Amino acid sequence: MRAVDIIRAKRDGLPLSREAIDTFVRGVSTGAWPDYQTAALLMAIVLRGMTADETVLLTRAMVASGDRVDLSGLPGIKVGKHSTGGVGDKVSIVLAPVAAACGVIVPKMSGRGLGHTGGTLDKLESIPGFRTALSIEEFLAALAENGCAIIGQTANIVPADKALYALRDVTATIDSIPLIAASIMSKKLAEGSDALVLDVKCGRGAFMKTLEEATALARSLVAIGTSAGVRTEALITRMDAPLGRAVGNALEVRECVETLRGRGPAALTEIVVRLATHMLRLAGEAATEDEAAARVRHALASGAALARFGRMVARQGGDARLVDDERVLPQARGRTPVPAPRSGVVVALDAERVGRASMLLGAGRERADAPIDHAAGIVLEVAPGDEVRAGAPLMVLHHNDARPIDEAGRLAAAAVTIGDHAPPSPPLILDWIRA
Ligand code: URA
């Protein structure tokens, strides 16, 4: 099949056949399709969309472009997790050891931060010595021994996505539910889990700004997983304000340890407990929601989840003294509070602005190859609904000397809206999508 015919068919709104989709993905993977033809087809997909069947075919072809991890040597039902990403989203670092402490095997491949959202790998690498680049053999051994491990994707997991994503990033073709769904699910299916729990973030700090968009994405992700024989469920969770109080790598790891001690922020704990509950049920570790939730809460309260986290850190080369002494984490030299401009009630705390301010302090990167400062970030002193007095700190910027902080300070201050009346507080968990 000729590339130009496939592009023309999609341009004219026709569904693509399996052969056309396979030809496209093979062409991208082998380099046989030049970037201009790949970009033209991507734009046609953005404008014309894809049916559910086409999206499944695209995902399958993408998975087949590389390796699939074989987890069959590990006992039981392996349950993966994915979040579409948000500001302060540190859920995986808490969730993996919590679920593992309850008997679930959690093989987790994560990504790095880009733009205003952070990445789990960067957060974990703020722990001195922590290695995220394990070989598949090391990954399997860590899972067999400890039930959870969090690593970066190996080079040959869905190479087609790496090529496609790089091109989408520079051709304004990221924003397409079928392309996003195929990109996410190809990587999740290649990880080889038997079941998947997805956290689709929705709101000001998320990729999906509205509940309608988040629901469409969640449905597409669940349909793809289900058609591949992987039991897949998605929670849609609110991401208007940052999740928890810490934004920035080492600061977030510190908050994870607090949460594993049972003293974390309520919203973070709630999402961890809900996702872990679903994971236990999908893994057959609990017969009912209530039983699963009770086991998860016990794992947090008893210290079992914290101990499991310590073992994961040690197994991956990190300094496990972190479990008892958070001072092993890097700390920024500078601390600058952002004062409230007036007294009143915090009406809104814009996650995207906080994320961007944190990035300007060095905690995130604008380009995929840029370095980051693990110690930098922001600790929020207020949450929506809190009363504040003029001059009291809204948040504290953590920074090292090399960075000008004026712009970050302005952006951080602009993230907070102070009014006279407490805002309504919509639920944190907005929906639960399953097949
Ligand atoms: N995350 C992904 O992995 N892929 C996308 O296309 C968008 C977000």
Short mmCIF file of C-alpha atoms and ligand atoms in Angstrom, two decimals, residues 82-84 153 161 165 168 173-185 187 207-208 217, ligand 1:
data_model
loop_
_atom_site.label_atom_id
_atom_site.label_comp_id
_atom_site.label_asym_id
_atom_site.label_seq_id
_atom_site.Cartn_x
_atom_site.Cartn_y
_atom_site.Cartn_z
CA HIS A 82 -0.97 4.59 34.74
CA SER A 83 -1.78 8.23 35.33
CA THR A 84 -2.28 10.74 32.54
CA GLN A 153 10.86 2.06 29.72
CA ASP A 161 5.55 5.60 19.88
CA TYR A 165 5.45 11.25 19.81
CA ARG A 168 3.45 14.91 17.16
CA THR A 173 -0.80 16.69 16.61
CA ILE A 174 -0.73 15.72 20.28
CA ASP A 175 -4.37 16.64 20.91
CA SER A 176 -6.24 13.66 19.54
CA ILE A 177 -7.99 11.11 21.73
CA PRO A 178 -7.23 8.12 19.45
CA LEU A 179 -3.55 9.09 19.17
CA ILE A 180 -3.22 9.71 22.91
CA ALA A 181 -5.08 6.50 23.77
CA ALA A 182 -3.00 4.37 21.38
CA SER A 183 0.22 5.96 22.66
CA ILE A 184 -0.60 5.31 26.32
CA MET A 185 -2.11 1.86 25.91
CA LYS A 187 3.14 1.18 26.26
CA PHE A 207 -4.08 17.28 29.83
CA MET A 208 -7.85 16.78 29.72
CA LEU A 217 -10.21 9.34 26.86
N1 URA B 1 1.01 10.54 27.20
C1 URA B 1 1.42 9.61 26.33
O1 URA B 1 2.07 8.65 26.70
N2 URA B 1 1.11 9.77 25.03
C2 URA B 1 0.39 10.81 24.56
O2 URA B 1 0.13 10.88 23.38
C3 URA B 1 -0.04 11.77 25.48
C4 URA B 1 0.29 11.61 26.80
#
